[in-house]
């Protein structure tokens, strides 16, 4: 059995590895693991359930957590140092954001005016989306509900524009697949009744529009005819499923949040 090896001249790769390349996990670990280790060992961060936490990492999407502006600036300087050492570059604005959460006790609220953290500039915002969930410095879920209300109309209109002439069974399957999967509803805990009523109204309107009902038709009859759950049922089932999965988690931070979370 003969083996042939072909040799070629060296060449440079300027655009990184392709998606799904076997080198991607190795190179990612090679560059990111030292960065994560340096930040987690800096002793600058927050106390969450008796555990020291200063970094949340989901692949290359990272969040730094600190109890003060000075600590955040120190972590950013450390991040910048290791990025220079490893010859990697952080994404530019608007991907790089900074948010300041207000304390619950108003007597501990000192100021809202903080200088921008410096890693070639950092934009202070009052809200931003992380892993699909809208975070707000007021610690409410109203903005995330408004986002889901808008997305519900968008999904419904998209389905109707392409499958308006399909049978009810096909529309039911599409609606359950794309419109009942309300993202991160299990995390909704602090929201106003007005925003929730708007989401509920949007949910009912989308069902009537999708299946050709009129505004005067009773939603009770509509839910019965289509065997669809109400929005209250969808949210409740999502929260219960999330709670049951969290109870089986061995993560100490998740267990601590369960002690203060009311489902």
Coordinates of C-alpha atoms in Angstrom, one line a residue:
X1 CA 0.0 0.0 0.0
X2 CA 1.5 3.3 -1.1
X3 CA 0.9 6.6 0.5
X4 CA 1.6 9.9 -1.4
X5 CA 2.2 13.2 0.3
X6 CA 1.9 16.4 -1.6
X7 CA 3.9 19.4 -0.3
X8 CA 3.1 23.0 -1.2
X9 CA 4.5 26.4 -0.4
X10 CA 3.5 28.1 2.8
X11 CA 0.5 30.5 2.6
X12 CA -1.2 32.8 5.0
X13 CA -4.9 32.7 6.0
X14 CA -6.2 36.3 6.4
X15 CA -9.9 35.6 7.0
X16 CA -9.7 33.1 9.8
X17 CA -11.2 29.5 9.8
X18 CA -14.3 28.6 8.0
X19 CA -17.5 27.8 9.9
X20 CA -17.5 24.3 11.2
X21 CA -13.7 23.9 10.7
X22 CA -12.1 21.4 13.1
X23 CA -9.5 24.0 14.0
X24 CA -12.0 26.5 15.3
X25 CA -12.6 24.9 18.8
X26 CA -8.9 24.5 19.3
X27 CA -8.0 28.0 18.3
X28 CA -10.9 29.5 20.3
X29 CA -9.7 27.6 23.4
X30 CA -6.1 28.6 22.8
X31 CA -6.9 32.3 22.7
X32 CA -9.9 32.7 24.9
X33 CA -9.1 30.4 27.8
X34 CA -6.2 32.4 29.1
X35 CA -8.3 35.6 28.8
X36 CA -11.1 34.0 30.9
X37 CA -8.7 32.7 33.5
X38 CA -7.0 36.1 33.9
X39 CA -10.4 37.8 34.5
X40 CA -11.8 35.2 36.9
X41 CA -8.6 35.3 38.9
X42 CA -8.5 39.1 39.3
X43 CA -10.7 39.1 42.5
X44 CA -12.8 41.9 41.0
X45 CA -16.5 41.1 40.7
X46 CA -19.8 40.5 42.4
X47 CA -20.9 38.2 45.2
X48 CA -23.8 36.2 44.0
X49 CA -25.1 33.6 46.5
X50 CA -21.8 33.5 48.2
X51 CA -19.9 32.9 45.0
X52 CA -17.5 35.2 43.3
X53 CA -18.7 36.1 39.7
X54 CA -17.2 38.6 37.4
X55 CA -17.6 37.0 33.9
X56 CA -20.5 35.4 32.0
X57 CA -19.3 33.7 28.8
X58 CA -21.3 32.2 26.1
X59 CA -18.8 31.3 23.4
X60 CA -17.4 34.7 22.3
X61 CA -20.3 36.7 23.8
X62 CA -19.0 37.8 27.2
X63 CA -20.3 40.0 30.0
X64 CA -18.2 41.6 32.8
X65 CA -19.8 42.0 36.2
X66 CA -18.5 44.4 38.8
X67 CA -20.0 46.3 41.8
X68 CA -18.5 49.6 40.9
X69 CA -17.3 51.7 38.0
X70 CA -13.7 51.6 39.1
X71 CA -13.7 47.8 39.3
X72 CA -15.2 47.7 35.8
X73 CA -12.5 50.0 34.5
X74 CA -9.8 47.7 36.1
X75 CA -11.3 44.6 34.4
X76 CA -11.5 46.4 31.1
X77 CA -7.8 47.4 31.4
X78 CA -7.0 43.7 32.1
X79 CA -9.1 42.7 29.2
X80 CA -7.3 45.1 26.9
X81 CA -3.9 43.9 28.2
X82 CA -4.5 40.3 27.4
X83 CA -6.1 41.1 24.0
X84 CA -2.9 42.9 23.1
X85 CA -0.8 40.0 24.4
X86 CA -2.8 37.4 22.5
X87 CA -3.1 39.6 19.4
X88 CA -6.9 39.6 19.3
X89 CA -9.3 42.5 18.9
X90 CA -12.6 43.2 20.7
X91 CA -15.6 44.0 18.5
X92 CA -16.2 47.7 18.0
X93 CA -19.2 49.8 19.0
X94 CA -22.2 49.2 19.0
X95 CA -21.4 45.6 20.0
X96 CA -19.5 46.8 23.1
X97 CA -21.9 48.2 25.6
X98 CA -21.9 49.1 29.3
X99 CA -25.0 49.2 31.5
X100 CA -25.3 50.4 35.1
X101 CA -28.1 48.8 37.2
X102 CA -29.6 51.0 39.9
X103 CA -29.8 49.7 43.5
X104 CA -33.2 48.8 44.9
X105 CA -32.6 51.1 47.9
X106 CA -32.9 54.7 46.8
X107 CA -30.7 55.9 49.7
X108 CA -27.8 53.9 48.1
X109 CA -28.4 55.6 44.7
X110 CA -25.6 58.1 44.4
X111 CA -25.5 59.2 40.7
X112 CA -26.5 58.2 37.2
X113 CA -23.6 60.1 35.6
X114 CA -20.5 58.0 35.0
X115 CA -17.6 58.5 32.7
X116 CA -17.4 56.1 29.7
X117 CA -15.2 53.1 30.4
X118 CA -12.1 53.3 28.2
X119 CA -11.2 50.5 25.8
X120 CA -11.1 52.7 22.8
X121 CA -14.4 54.2 24.2
X122 CA -17.4 52.4 25.7
X123 CA -21.0 53.4 25.3
X124 CA -23.2 53.6 28.4
X125 CA -26.8 52.6 27.7
X126 CA -29.9 52.0 29.8
X127 CA -30.9 48.8 28.0
X128 CA -29.4 46.2 25.6
X129 CA -30.2 42.7 24.5
X130 CA -28.1 39.8 25.7
X131 CA -28.7 36.3 24.4
X132 CA -32.1 37.4 23.1
X133 CA -33.3 38.9 26.4
X134 CA -33.7 42.6 26.7
X135 CA -31.9 43.9 29.9
X136 CA -32.9 47.2 31.4
X137 CA -31.2 49.1 34.3
X138 CA -34.6 49.5 36.0
X139 CA -34.7 45.7 36.4
X140 CA -38.1 45.3 34.7
X141 CA -39.2 43.1 31.9
X142 CA -41.4 45.6 30.2
X143 CA -39.0 46.3 27.3
X144 CA -38.5 42.6 26.7
X145 CA -42.3 42.1 26.5
X146 CA -42.6 45.0 24.1
X147 CA -40.0 43.3 21.9
X148 CA -41.9 40.0 22.0
X149 CA -45.2 41.8 21.2
X150 CA -43.5 43.3 18.1
X151 CA -42.0 40.0 17.1
X152 CA -45.4 38.3 17.4
X153 CA -47.0 40.6 14.8
X154 CA -44.0 40.1 12.5
X155 CA -44.1 36.3 12.7
X156 CA -47.9 36.3 12.1
X157 CA -47.7 38.6 9.1
X158 CA -44.8 36.6 7.6
X159 CA -46.8 33.4 7.9
X160 CA -49.9 34.9 6.3
X161 CA -48.0 36.4 3.5
X162 CA -46.7 33.0 2.4
X163 CA -49.3 30.5 3.6
X164 CA -52.5 32.4 3.5
X165 CA -54.2 29.8 1.3
X166 CA -53.1 26.8 3.3
X167 CA -55.5 24.6 5.3
X168 CA -56.3 25.3 9.0
X169 CA -54.2 22.3 10.0
X170 CA -51.1 23.7 8.2
X171 CA -51.7 27.1 9.7
X172 CA -52.1 25.6 13.2
X173 CA -48.8 23.8 12.8
X174 CA -47.0 26.9 11.6
X175 CA -48.6 29.1 14.4
X176 CA -47.6 26.6 17.1
X177 CA -44.1 26.4 15.7
X178 CA -43.3 30.1 15.1
X179 CA -45.7 32.0 17.3
X180 CA -46.1 30.0 20.5
X181 CA -42.4 29.8 21.1
X182 CA -42.3 33.1 23.0
X183 CA -38.6 33.5 23.8
X184 CA -37.5 33.7 27.5
X185 CA -41.0 34.1 28.9
X186 CA -39.9 32.0 31.9
X187 CA -37.6 34.9 32.9
X188 CA -40.4 37.4 33.1
X189 CA -40.9 38.3 36.8
X190 CA -41.1 42.1 37.2
X191 CA -43.4 43.8 34.7
X192 CA -46.4 46.1 34.5
X193 CA -50.0 44.9 34.0
X194 CA -50.4 47.4 31.1
X195 CA -47.6 45.9 29.1
X196 CA -48.7 42.4 29.7
X197 CA -52.3 43.3 28.6
X198 CA -50.9 44.7 25.4
X199 CA -49.0 41.4 24.7
X200 CA -52.1 39.4 25.5
X201 CA -54.2 41.6 23.2
X202 CA -51.6 41.2 20.4
X203 CA -51.6 37.4 20.9
X204 CA -55.4 37.3 20.6
X205 CA -55.4 39.6 17.5
X206 CA -52.8 37.4 15.8
X207 CA -54.9 34.3 16.3
X208 CA -58.0 35.9 14.9
X209 CA -56.0 37.3 11.9
X210 CA -54.3 34.1 11.2
X211 CA -57.4 31.9 11.2
X212 CA -59.9 34.4 9.7
X213 CA -62.0 35.3 12.8
X214 CA -63.6 38.7 13.2
X215 CA -63.1 41.1 16.0
X216 CA -66.5 40.3 17.5
X217 CA -65.8 36.6 17.8
X218 CA -65.4 35.4 21.4
X219 CA -61.8 34.4 22.2
X220 CA -63.1 31.5 24.4
X221 CA -64.8 30.0 21.4
X222 CA -61.7 30.6 19.2
X223 CA -59.5 28.8 21.7
X224 CA -61.9 26.0 21.9
X225 CA -62.3 25.6 18.2
X226 CA -58.6 25.6 17.5
X227 CA -57.4 23.8 20.7
X228 CA -54.9 26.6 21.3
X229 CA -53.8 27.7 24.7
X230 CA -54.3 31.2 26.1
X231 CA -51.3 33.5 26.6
X232 CA -51.6 32.9 30.4
X233 CA -51.3 29.2 29.9
X234 CA -48.3 29.6 27.5
X235 CA -46.5 31.8 30.1
X236 CA -47.4 29.6 33.0
X237 CA -46.2 26.4 31.3
X238 CA -43.0 28.0 30.2
X239 CA -42.2 29.1 33.8
X240 CA -43.1 25.8 35.2
X241 CA -40.9 24.0 32.7
X242 CA -38.0 26.3 33.4
X243 CA -38.5 25.9 37.2
X244 CA -38.5 22.1 36.9
X245 CA -35.3 22.1 34.8
X246 CA -33.6 24.6 37.2
X247 CA -34.4 22.4 40.2
X248 CA -32.4 19.6 38.6
X249 CA -29.4 21.8 38.0
X250 CA -26.3 21.4 40.1
X251 CA -25.0 24.9 39.4
X252 CA -24.8 26.8 42.7
X253 CA -25.7 30.1 41.1
X254 CA -28.9 28.7 39.6
X255 CA -29.7 27.1 42.9
X256 CA -29.2 30.4 44.7
X257 CA -31.5 32.2 42.3
X258 CA -34.2 29.6 42.9
X259 CA -34.2 30.5 46.6
X260 CA -35.1 34.1 45.8
X261 CA -37.3 33.5 42.7
X262 CA -41.1 33.1 43.1
X263 CA -42.8 31.2 40.3

